[in-house]
Amino acid sequence: MYSWLFAAAGIAFPFWLLMILLPGWRVTRFLAERQVFPLFLAVLYTAGIGAAVAHYGLGFVQDFGSEDGVLRLLAMPDFALIVWIHILCFDQAIGHWIYRDYMADRFLPLPVLSVILFCTLMFGPFGWLVYTVLRALLRPART
């Protein structure tokens, strides 16, 4: 089941291409406004974590509190795939937020937005940090 969830999560990748390469296209705007792909990934994650809880019980949660526990969980293929979907979902949600926030003011050249979105796709928190800093420095003040 977890391999199927992982494969299904790949469906969300083309939306990154739309945001990066075709940010002004009405289809891109339509999908971003409805948050189709982060919601899709959240459903996949929920199915995966639900299956894990059904199979392993809630005892695995205690492993979140220690380095050894987290490493033990990530060494299990099922949990590693669920964690990957978790990461994909949050990166996609942050990418959507960046895209939607940017489209409200367009305070950067589009190529810069594309680079930031690519960084968010590849290095999630780093892309968000770059956008947040540039937003604070360059975005016109709202009154």
mmCIF file with all atom_site columns, C-alpha atoms in Angstrom:
data_model
loop_
_atom_site.group_PDB
_atom_site.id
_atom_site.type_symbol
_atom_site.label_atom_id
_atom_site.label_alt_id
_atom_site.label_comp_id
_atom_site.label_asym_id
_atom_site.label_entity_id
_atom_site.label_seq_id
_atom_site.pdbx_PDB_ins_code
_atom_site.Cartn_x
_atom_site.Cartn_y
_atom_site.Cartn_z
_atom_site.occupancy
_atom_site.B_iso_or_equiv
_atom_site.pdbx_formal_charge
_atom_site.auth_seq_id
_atom_site.auth_comp_id
_atom_site.auth_asym_id
_atom_site.auth_atom_id
_atom_site.pdbx_PDB_model_num
ATOM 1   C CA . MET A 1 1   ? 0.000  0.000  0.000   1.00 0.00 ? 1   MET A CA 1
ATOM 2   C CA . TYR A 1 2   ? 2.754  2.457  0.914   1.00 0.00 ? 2   TYR A CA 1
ATOM 3   C CA . SER A 1 3   ? 4.439  2.033  -2.469  1.00 0.00 ? 3   SER A CA 1
ATOM 4   C CA . TRP A 1 4   ? 1.137  2.864  -4.146  1.00 0.00 ? 4   TRP A CA 1
ATOM 5   C CA . LEU A 1 5   ? 0.800  6.023  -2.016  1.00 0.00 ? 5   LEU A CA 1
ATOM 6   C CA . PHE A 1 6   ? 4.336  7.027  -2.958  1.00 0.00 ? 6   PHE A CA 1
ATOM 7   C CA . ALA A 1 7   ? 3.612  6.513  -6.668  1.00 0.00 ? 7   ALA A CA 1
ATOM 8   C CA . ALA A 1 8   ? 0.336  8.449  -6.416  1.00 0.00 ? 8   ALA A CA 1
ATOM 9   C CA . ALA A 1 9   ? 2.134  11.367 -4.742  1.00 0.00 ? 9   ALA A CA 1
ATOM 10  C CA . GLY A 1 10  ? 4.123  11.876 -7.936  1.00 0.00 ? 10  GLY A CA 1
ATOM 11  C CA . ILE A 1 11  ? 0.964  13.197 -9.574  1.00 0.00 ? 11  ILE A CA 1
ATOM 12  C CA . ALA A 1 12  ? 1.510  16.455 -7.668  1.00 0.00 ? 12  ALA A CA 1
ATOM 13  C CA . PHE A 1 13  ? 4.877  17.152 -9.335  1.00 0.00 ? 13  PHE A CA 1
ATOM 14  C CA . PRO A 1 14  ? 3.473  18.639 -12.566 1.00 0.00 ? 14  PRO A CA 1
ATOM 15  C CA . PHE A 1 15  ? 1.882  21.431 -10.564 1.00 0.00 ? 15  PHE A CA 1
ATOM 16  C CA . TRP A 1 16  ? 5.358  22.539 -9.504  1.00 0.00 ? 16  TRP A CA 1
ATOM 17  C CA . LEU A 1 17  ? 6.173  22.859 -13.203 1.00 0.00 ? 17  LEU A CA 1
ATOM 18  C CA . LEU A 1 18  ? 3.055  24.966 -13.734 1.00 0.00 ? 18  LEU A CA 1
ATOM 19  C CA . MET A 1 19  ? 3.927  27.314 -10.857 1.00 0.00 ? 19  MET A CA 1
ATOM 20  C CA . ILE A 1 20  ? 7.570  27.578 -11.957 1.00 0.00 ? 20  ILE A CA 1
ATOM 21  C CA . LEU A 1 21  ? 7.147  27.769 -15.739 1.00 0.00 ? 21  LEU A CA 1
ATOM 22  C CA . LEU A 1 22  ? 3.597  29.076 -16.256 1.00 0.00 ? 22  LEU A CA 1
ATOM 23  C CA . PRO A 1 23  ? 2.727  31.111 -13.157 1.00 0.00 ? 23  PRO A CA 1
ATOM 24  C CA . GLY A 1 24  ? 0.379  33.488 -14.976 1.00 0.00 ? 24  GLY A CA 1
ATOM 25  C CA . TRP A 1 25  ? -1.628 30.809 -16.775 1.00 0.00 ? 25  TRP A CA 1
ATOM 26  C CA . ARG A 1 26  ? -5.265 30.719 -15.696 1.00 0.00 ? 26  ARG A CA 1
ATOM 27  C CA . VAL A 1 27  ? -5.120 26.940 -15.114 1.00 0.00 ? 27  VAL A CA 1
ATOM 28  C CA . THR A 1 28  ? -2.205 27.434 -12.715 1.00 0.00 ? 28  THR A CA 1
ATOM 29  C CA . ARG A 1 29  ? -4.107 30.167 -10.874 1.00 0.00 ? 29  ARG A CA 1
ATOM 30  C CA . PHE A 1 30  ? -7.272 28.033 -10.780 1.00 0.00 ? 30  PHE A CA 1
ATOM 31  C CA . LEU A 1 31  ? -5.484 25.018 -9.282  1.00 0.00 ? 31  LEU A CA 1
ATOM 32  C CA . ALA A 1 32  ? -3.539 27.164 -6.800  1.00 0.00 ? 32  ALA A CA 1
ATOM 33  C CA . GLU A 1 33  ? -6.652 28.933 -5.566  1.00 0.00 ? 33  GLU A CA 1
ATOM 34  C CA . ARG A 1 34  ? -8.271 25.589 -4.810  1.00 0.00 ? 34  ARG A CA 1
ATOM 35  C CA . GLN A 1 35  ? -5.103 24.033 -3.356  1.00 0.00 ? 35  GLN A CA 1
ATOM 36  C CA . VAL A 1 36  ? -5.843 20.844 -5.270  1.00 0.00 ? 36  VAL A CA 1
ATOM 37  C CA . PHE A 1 37  ? -2.417 19.270 -4.960  1.00 0.00 ? 37  PHE A CA 1
ATOM 38  C CA . PRO A 1 38  ? -1.618 19.971 -1.294  1.00 0.00 ? 38  PRO A CA 1
ATOM 39  C CA . LEU A 1 39  ? -5.068 18.609 -0.436  1.00 0.00 ? 39  LEU A CA 1
ATOM 40  C CA . PHE A 1 40  ? -4.425 15.530 -2.578  1.00 0.00 ? 40  PHE A CA 1
ATOM 41  C CA . LEU A 1 41  ? -1.106 14.914 -0.816  1.00 0.00 ? 41  LEU A CA 1
ATOM 42  C CA . ALA A 1 42  ? -2.751 15.446 2.578   1.00 0.00 ? 42  ALA A CA 1
ATOM 43  C CA . VAL A 1 43  ? -5.311 12.753 1.716   1.00 0.00 ? 43  VAL A CA 1
ATOM 44  C CA . LEU A 1 44  ? -2.520 10.357 0.708   1.00 0.00 ? 44  LEU A CA 1
ATOM 45  C CA . TYR A 1 45  ? -0.644 11.107 3.927   1.00 0.00 ? 45  TYR A CA 1
ATOM 46  C CA . THR A 1 46  ? -3.788 10.573 5.987   1.00 0.00 ? 46  THR A CA 1
ATOM 47  C CA . ALA A 1 47  ? -4.366 7.193  4.319   1.00 0.00 ? 47  ALA A CA 1
ATOM 48  C CA . GLY A 1 48  ? -0.748 6.200  4.969   1.00 0.00 ? 48  GLY A CA 1
ATOM 49  C CA . ILE A 1 49  ? -0.610 7.292  8.580   1.00 0.00 ? 49  ILE A CA 1
ATOM 50  C CA . GLY A 1 50  ? -4.034 5.737  9.185   1.00 0.00 ? 50  GLY A CA 1
ATOM 51  C CA . ALA A 1 51  ? -2.787 2.417  7.814   1.00 0.00 ? 51  ALA A CA 1
ATOM 52  C CA . ALA A 1 52  ? 0.351  2.676  9.956   1.00 0.00 ? 52  ALA A CA 1
ATOM 53  C CA . VAL A 1 53  ? -1.665 3.334  13.113  1.00 0.00 ? 53  VAL A CA 1
ATOM 54  C CA . ALA A 1 54  ? -3.981 0.439  12.263  1.00 0.00 ? 54  ALA A CA 1
ATOM 55  C CA . HIS A 1 55  ? -0.997 -1.867 11.739  1.00 0.00 ? 55  HIS A CA 1
ATOM 56  C CA . TYR A 1 56  ? 1.472  -0.695 14.407  1.00 0.00 ? 56  TYR A CA 1
ATOM 57  C CA . GLY A 1 57  ? -0.783 1.042  16.922  1.00 0.00 ? 57  GLY A CA 1
ATOM 58  C CA . LEU A 1 58  ? 0.062  4.452  18.364  1.00 0.00 ? 58  LEU A CA 1
ATOM 59  C CA . GLY A 1 59  ? 3.150  3.197  20.222  1.00 0.00 ? 59  GLY A CA 1
ATOM 60  C CA . PHE A 1 60  ? 5.472  4.424  17.473  1.00 0.00 ? 60  PHE A CA 1
ATOM 61  C CA . VAL A 1 61  ? 4.703  8.018  18.476  1.00 0.00 ? 61  VAL A CA 1
ATOM 62  C CA . GLN A 1 62  ? 6.997  7.631  21.485  1.00 0.00 ? 62  GLN A CA 1
ATOM 63  C CA . ASP A 1 63  ? 9.906  7.256  19.045  1.00 0.00 ? 63  ASP A CA 1
ATOM 64  C CA . PHE A 1 64  ? 9.470  10.878 17.918  1.00 0.00 ? 64  PHE A CA 1
ATOM 65  C CA . GLY A 1 65  ? 11.153 12.080 21.119  1.00 0.00 ? 65  GLY A CA 1
ATOM 66  C CA . SER A 1 66  ? 14.607 10.673 20.567  1.00 0.00 ? 66  SER A CA 1
ATOM 67  C CA . GLU A 1 67  ? 17.202 10.621 17.815  1.00 0.00 ? 67  GLU A CA 1
ATOM 68  C CA . ASP A 1 68  ? 17.468 6.829  18.001  1.00 0.00 ? 68  ASP A CA 1
ATOM 69  C CA . GLY A 1 69  ? 13.691 6.480  17.844  1.00 0.00 ? 69  GLY A CA 1
ATOM 70  C CA . VAL A 1 70  ? 13.387 8.670  14.763  1.00 0.00 ? 70  VAL A CA 1
ATOM 71  C CA . LEU A 1 71  ? 16.227 6.786  13.053  1.00 0.00 ? 71  LEU A CA 1
ATOM 72  C CA . ARG A 1 72  ? 14.545 3.482  13.915  1.00 0.00 ? 72  ARG A CA 1
ATOM 73  C CA . LEU A 1 73  ? 11.258 4.685  12.369  1.00 0.00 ? 73  LEU A CA 1
ATOM 74  C CA . LEU A 1 74  ? 12.937 6.050  9.253   1.00 0.00 ? 74  LEU A CA 1
ATOM 75  C CA . ALA A 1 75  ? 14.748 2.739  8.788   1.00 0.00 ? 75  ALA A CA 1
ATOM 76  C CA . MET A 1 76  ? 11.323 1.120  8.287   1.00 0.00 ? 76  MET A CA 1
ATOM 77  C CA . PRO A 1 77  ? 10.314 1.434  4.596   1.00 0.00 ? 77  PRO A CA 1
ATOM 78  C CA . ASP A 1 78  ? 6.633  2.007  5.404   1.00 0.00 ? 78  ASP A CA 1
ATOM 79  C CA . PHE A 1 79  ? 7.372  4.918  7.713   1.00 0.00 ? 79  PHE A CA 1
ATOM 80  C CA . ALA A 1 80  ? 10.037 6.359  5.424   1.00 0.00 ? 80  ALA A CA 1
ATOM 81  C CA . LEU A 1 81  ? 7.505  6.566  2.579   1.00 0.00 ? 81  LEU A CA 1
ATOM 82  C CA . ILE A 1 82  ? 4.891  8.143  4.843   1.00 0.00 ? 82  ILE A CA 1
ATOM 83  C CA . VAL A 1 83  ? 7.442  10.711 6.019   1.00 0.00 ? 83  VAL A CA 1
ATOM 84  C CA . TRP A 1 84  ? 8.352  11.470 2.399   1.00 0.00 ? 84  TRP A CA 1
ATOM 85  C CA . ILE A 1 85  ? 4.688  12.141 1.568   1.00 0.00 ? 85  ILE A CA 1
ATOM 86  C CA . HIS A 1 86  ? 4.525  14.353 4.679   1.00 0.00 ? 86  HIS A CA 1
ATOM 87  C CA . ILE A 1 87  ? 7.486  16.364 3.369   1.00 0.00 ? 87  ILE A CA 1
ATOM 88  C CA . LEU A 1 88  ? 6.021  16.578 -0.142  1.00 0.00 ? 88  LEU A CA 1
ATOM 89  C CA . CYS A 1 89  ? 2.707  17.799 1.244   1.00 0.00 ? 89  CYS A CA 1
ATOM 90  C CA . PHE A 1 90  ? 4.228  20.566 3.329   1.00 0.00 ? 90  PHE A CA 1
ATOM 91  C CA . ASP A 1 91  ? 6.616  21.659 0.587   1.00 0.00 ? 91  ASP A CA 1
ATOM 92  C CA . GLN A 1 92  ? 3.676  21.803 -1.814  1.00 0.00 ? 92  GLN A CA 1
ATOM 93  C CA . ALA A 1 93  ? 1.578  23.761 0.717   1.00 0.00 ? 93  ALA A CA 1
ATOM 94  C CA . ILE A 1 94  ? 4.410  26.262 1.225   1.00 0.00 ? 94  ILE A CA 1
ATOM 95  C CA . GLY A 1 95  ? 4.927  26.487 -2.550  1.00 0.00 ? 95  GLY A CA 1
ATOM 96  C CA . HIS A 1 96  ? 1.238  27.264 -2.954  1.00 0.00 ? 96  HIS A CA 1
ATOM 97  C CA . TRP A 1 97  ? 1.403  29.897 -0.241  1.00 0.00 ? 97  TRP A CA 1
ATOM 98  C CA . ILE A 1 98  ? 4.438  31.530 -1.857  1.00 0.00 ? 98  ILE A CA 1
ATOM 99  C CA . TYR A 1 99  ? 2.765  31.471 -5.269  1.00 0.00 ? 99  TYR A CA 1
ATOM 100 C CA . ARG A 1 100 ? -0.548 32.870 -4.030  1.00 0.00 ? 100 ARG A CA 1
ATOM 101 C CA . ASP A 1 101 ? 1.106  35.517 -1.859  1.00 0.00 ? 101 ASP A CA 1
ATOM 102 C CA . TYR A 1 102 ? 3.360  36.582 -4.716  1.00 0.00 ? 102 TYR A CA 1
ATOM 103 C CA . MET A 1 103 ? 0.490  36.792 -7.213  1.00 0.00 ? 103 MET A CA 1
ATOM 104 C CA . ALA A 1 104 ? -1.260 39.336 -4.966  1.00 0.00 ? 104 ALA A CA 1
ATOM 105 C CA . ASP A 1 105 ? 1.537  41.934 -5.402  1.00 0.00 ? 105 ASP A CA 1
ATOM 106 C CA . ARG A 1 106 ? 4.075  40.600 -7.918  1.00 0.00 ? 106 ARG A CA 1
ATOM 107 C CA . PHE A 1 107 ? 6.894  42.457 -6.217  1.00 0.00 ? 107 PHE A CA 1
ATOM 108 C CA . LEU A 1 108 ? 9.653  40.316 -7.755  1.00 0.00 ? 108 LEU A CA 1
ATOM 109 C CA . PRO A 1 109 ? 10.468 39.522 -11.379 1.00 0.00 ? 109 PRO A CA 1
ATOM 110 C CA . LEU A 1 110 ? 8.845  36.232 -12.415 1.00 0.00 ? 110 LEU A CA 1
ATOM 111 C CA . PRO A 1 111 ? 12.200 34.497 -13.019 1.00 0.00 ? 111 PRO A CA 1
ATOM 112 C CA . VAL A 1 112 ? 13.131 35.186 -9.387  1.00 0.00 ? 112 VAL A CA 1
ATOM 113 C CA . LEU A 1 113 ? 9.836  33.668 -8.229  1.00 0.00 ? 113 LEU A CA 1
ATOM 114 C CA . SER A 1 114 ? 10.553 30.627 -10.392 1.00 0.00 ? 114 SER A CA 1
ATOM 115 C CA . VAL A 1 115 ? 13.962 30.161 -8.777  1.00 0.00 ? 115 VAL A CA 1
ATOM 116 C CA . ILE A 1 116 ? 12.425 30.508 -5.310  1.00 0.00 ? 116 ILE A CA 1
ATOM 117 C CA . LEU A 1 117 ? 9.738  27.953 -6.138  1.00 0.00 ? 117 LEU A CA 1
ATOM 118 C CA . PHE A 1 118 ? 12.382 25.576 -7.483  1.00 0.00 ? 118 PHE A CA 1
ATOM 119 C CA . CYS A 1 119 ? 14.342 26.009 -4.248  1.00 0.00 ? 119 CYS A CA 1
ATOM 120 C CA . THR A 1 120 ? 11.175 25.317 -2.277  1.00 0.00 ? 120 THR A CA 1
ATOM 121 C CA . LEU A 1 121 ? 10.544 22.154 -4.307  1.00 0.00 ? 121 LEU A CA 1
ATOM 122 C CA . MET A 1 122 ? 14.089 20.896 -3.763  1.00 0.00 ? 122 MET A CA 1
ATOM 123 C CA . PHE A 1 123 ? 14.994 22.353 -0.356  1.00 0.00 ? 123 PHE A CA 1
ATOM 124 C CA . GLY A 1 124 ? 11.613 23.288 1.209   1.00 0.00 ? 124 GLY A CA 1
ATOM 125 C CA . PRO A 1 125 ? 12.518 25.449 4.219   1.00 0.00 ? 125 PRO A CA 1
ATOM 126 C CA . PHE A 1 126 ? 15.370 27.171 2.370   1.00 0.00 ? 126 PHE A CA 1
ATOM 127 C CA . GLY A 1 127 ? 13.052 28.325 -0.440  1.00 0.00 ? 127 GLY A CA 1
ATOM 128 C CA . TRP A 1 128 ? 10.519 29.561 2.096   1.00 0.00 ? 128 TRP A CA 1
ATOM 129 C CA . LEU A 1 129 ? 13.252 31.431 3.996   1.00 0.00 ? 129 LEU A CA 1
ATOM 130 C CA . VAL A 1 130 ? 14.521 33.148 0.829   1.00 0.00 ? 130 VAL A CA 1
ATOM 131 C CA . TYR A 1 131 ? 10.989 34.186 -0.133  1.00 0.00 ? 131 TYR A CA 1
ATOM 132 C CA . THR A 1 132 ? 10.195 35.433 3.356   1.00 0.00 ? 132 THR A CA 1
ATOM 133 C CA . VAL A 1 133 ? 13.366 37.543 3.526   1.00 0.00 ? 133 VAL A CA 1
ATOM 134 C CA . LEU A 1 134 ? 12.834 39.014 0.053   1.00 0.00 ? 134 LEU A CA 1
ATOM 135 C CA . ARG A 1 135 ? 9.186  39.661 0.877   1.00 0.00 ? 135 ARG A CA 1
ATOM 136 C CA . ALA A 1 136 ? 10.155 41.544 4.031   1.00 0.00 ? 136 ALA A CA 1
ATOM 137 C CA . LEU A 1 137 ? 12.743 43.617 2.159   1.00 0.00 ? 137 LEU A CA 1
ATOM 138 C CA . LEU A 1 138 ? 10.995 44.302 -1.150  1.00 0.00 ? 138 LEU A CA 1
ATOM 139 C CA . ARG A 1 139 ? 7.233  44.001 -0.801  1.00 0.00 ? 139 ARG A CA 1
ATOM 140 C CA . PRO A 1 140 ? 5.420  47.314 -0.636  1.00 0.00 ? 140 PRO A CA 1
ATOM 141 C CA . ALA A 1 141 ? 3.904  48.050 2.761   1.00 0.00 ? 141 ALA A CA 1
ATOM 142 C CA . ARG A 1 142 ? 0.181  47.441 2.957   1.00 0.00 ? 142 ARG A CA 1
ATOM 143 C CA . THR A 1 143 ? -1.953 50.049 4.625   1.00 0.00 ? 143 THR A CA 1
#
